[in-house]
GROMACS .gro file of C-alpha atoms in nm:
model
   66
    1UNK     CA    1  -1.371  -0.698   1.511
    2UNK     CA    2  -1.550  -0.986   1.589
    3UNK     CA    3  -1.649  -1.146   1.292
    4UNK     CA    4  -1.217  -1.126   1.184
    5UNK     CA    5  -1.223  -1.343   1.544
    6UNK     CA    6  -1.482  -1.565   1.443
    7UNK     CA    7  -1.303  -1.591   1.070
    8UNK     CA    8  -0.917  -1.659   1.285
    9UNK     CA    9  -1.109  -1.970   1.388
   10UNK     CA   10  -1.270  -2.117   1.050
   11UNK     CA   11  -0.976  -2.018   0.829
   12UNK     CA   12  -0.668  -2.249   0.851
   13UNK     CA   13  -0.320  -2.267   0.644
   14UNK     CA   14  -0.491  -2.558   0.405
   15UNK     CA   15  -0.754  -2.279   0.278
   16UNK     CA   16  -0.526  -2.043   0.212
   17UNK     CA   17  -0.294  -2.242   0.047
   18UNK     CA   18  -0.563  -2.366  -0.163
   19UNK     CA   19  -0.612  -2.034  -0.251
   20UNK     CA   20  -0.282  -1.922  -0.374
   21UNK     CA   21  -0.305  -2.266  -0.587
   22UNK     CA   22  -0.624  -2.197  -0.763
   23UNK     CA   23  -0.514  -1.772  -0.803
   24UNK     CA   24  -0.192  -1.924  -0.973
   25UNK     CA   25  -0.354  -2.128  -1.236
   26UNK     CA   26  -0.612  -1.862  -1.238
   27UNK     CA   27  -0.360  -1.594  -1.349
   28UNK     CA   28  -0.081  -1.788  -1.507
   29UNK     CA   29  -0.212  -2.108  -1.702
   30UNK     CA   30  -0.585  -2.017  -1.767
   31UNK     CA   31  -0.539  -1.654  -1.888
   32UNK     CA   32  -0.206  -1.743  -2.083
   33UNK     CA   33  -0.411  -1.999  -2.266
   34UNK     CA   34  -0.678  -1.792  -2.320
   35UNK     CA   35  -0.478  -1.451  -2.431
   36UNK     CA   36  -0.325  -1.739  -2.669
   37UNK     CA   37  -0.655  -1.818  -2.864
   38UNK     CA   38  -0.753  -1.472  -2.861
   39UNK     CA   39  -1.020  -1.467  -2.642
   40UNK     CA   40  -0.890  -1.085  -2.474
   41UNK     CA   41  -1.218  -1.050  -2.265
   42UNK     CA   42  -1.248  -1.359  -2.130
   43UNK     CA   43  -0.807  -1.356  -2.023
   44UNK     CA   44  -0.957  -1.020  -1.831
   45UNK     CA   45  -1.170  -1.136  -1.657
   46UNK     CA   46  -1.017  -1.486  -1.528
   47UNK     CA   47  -0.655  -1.286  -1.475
   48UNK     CA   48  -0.869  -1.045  -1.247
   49UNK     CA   49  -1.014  -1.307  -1.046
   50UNK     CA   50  -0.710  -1.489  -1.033
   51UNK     CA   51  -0.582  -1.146  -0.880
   52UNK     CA   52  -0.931  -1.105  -0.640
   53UNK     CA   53  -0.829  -1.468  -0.492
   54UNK     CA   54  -0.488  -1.416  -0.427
   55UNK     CA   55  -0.583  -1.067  -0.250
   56UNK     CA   56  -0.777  -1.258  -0.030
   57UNK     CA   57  -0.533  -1.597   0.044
   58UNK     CA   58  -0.318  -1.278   0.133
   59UNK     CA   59  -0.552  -1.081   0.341
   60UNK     CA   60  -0.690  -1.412   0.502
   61UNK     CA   61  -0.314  -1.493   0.649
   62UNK     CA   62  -0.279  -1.148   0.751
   63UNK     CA   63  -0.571  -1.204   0.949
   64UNK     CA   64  -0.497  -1.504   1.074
   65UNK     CA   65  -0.133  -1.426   1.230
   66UNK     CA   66  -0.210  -1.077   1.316
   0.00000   0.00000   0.00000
């Protein structure tokens, strides 16, 4: 409990937001171009971790207001 305390006061709207941003071209212009050039591993893995990072953007803010 205290370290989501300590992490209320490091973590602000700009990080999260920066988050989302970098999930979104993570998932939707990175993978897209990579599924296009046929490189099905590689889409995997960068639409996963676009999908990680947006988990936790989400789970940050829920922390933060909560």
């Amino acid at each position: 409990m205290f370290f989501i305390n300590d992490l209320k006061h490091m973590i602000n709207t700009e990080i999260i937001i920066l988050f989302l941003i970098i999930s979104g071209i993570l998932i939707f212009i990175t993978s897209n171009d990579l599924k296009r050039k046929n490189y099905h591993r590689d889409y995997k893995i960068v639409r996963t971790t676009g999908i990680v990072y947006g988990i936790l953007a989400l789970a940050a803010a829920a922390a933060i207001y909560i």
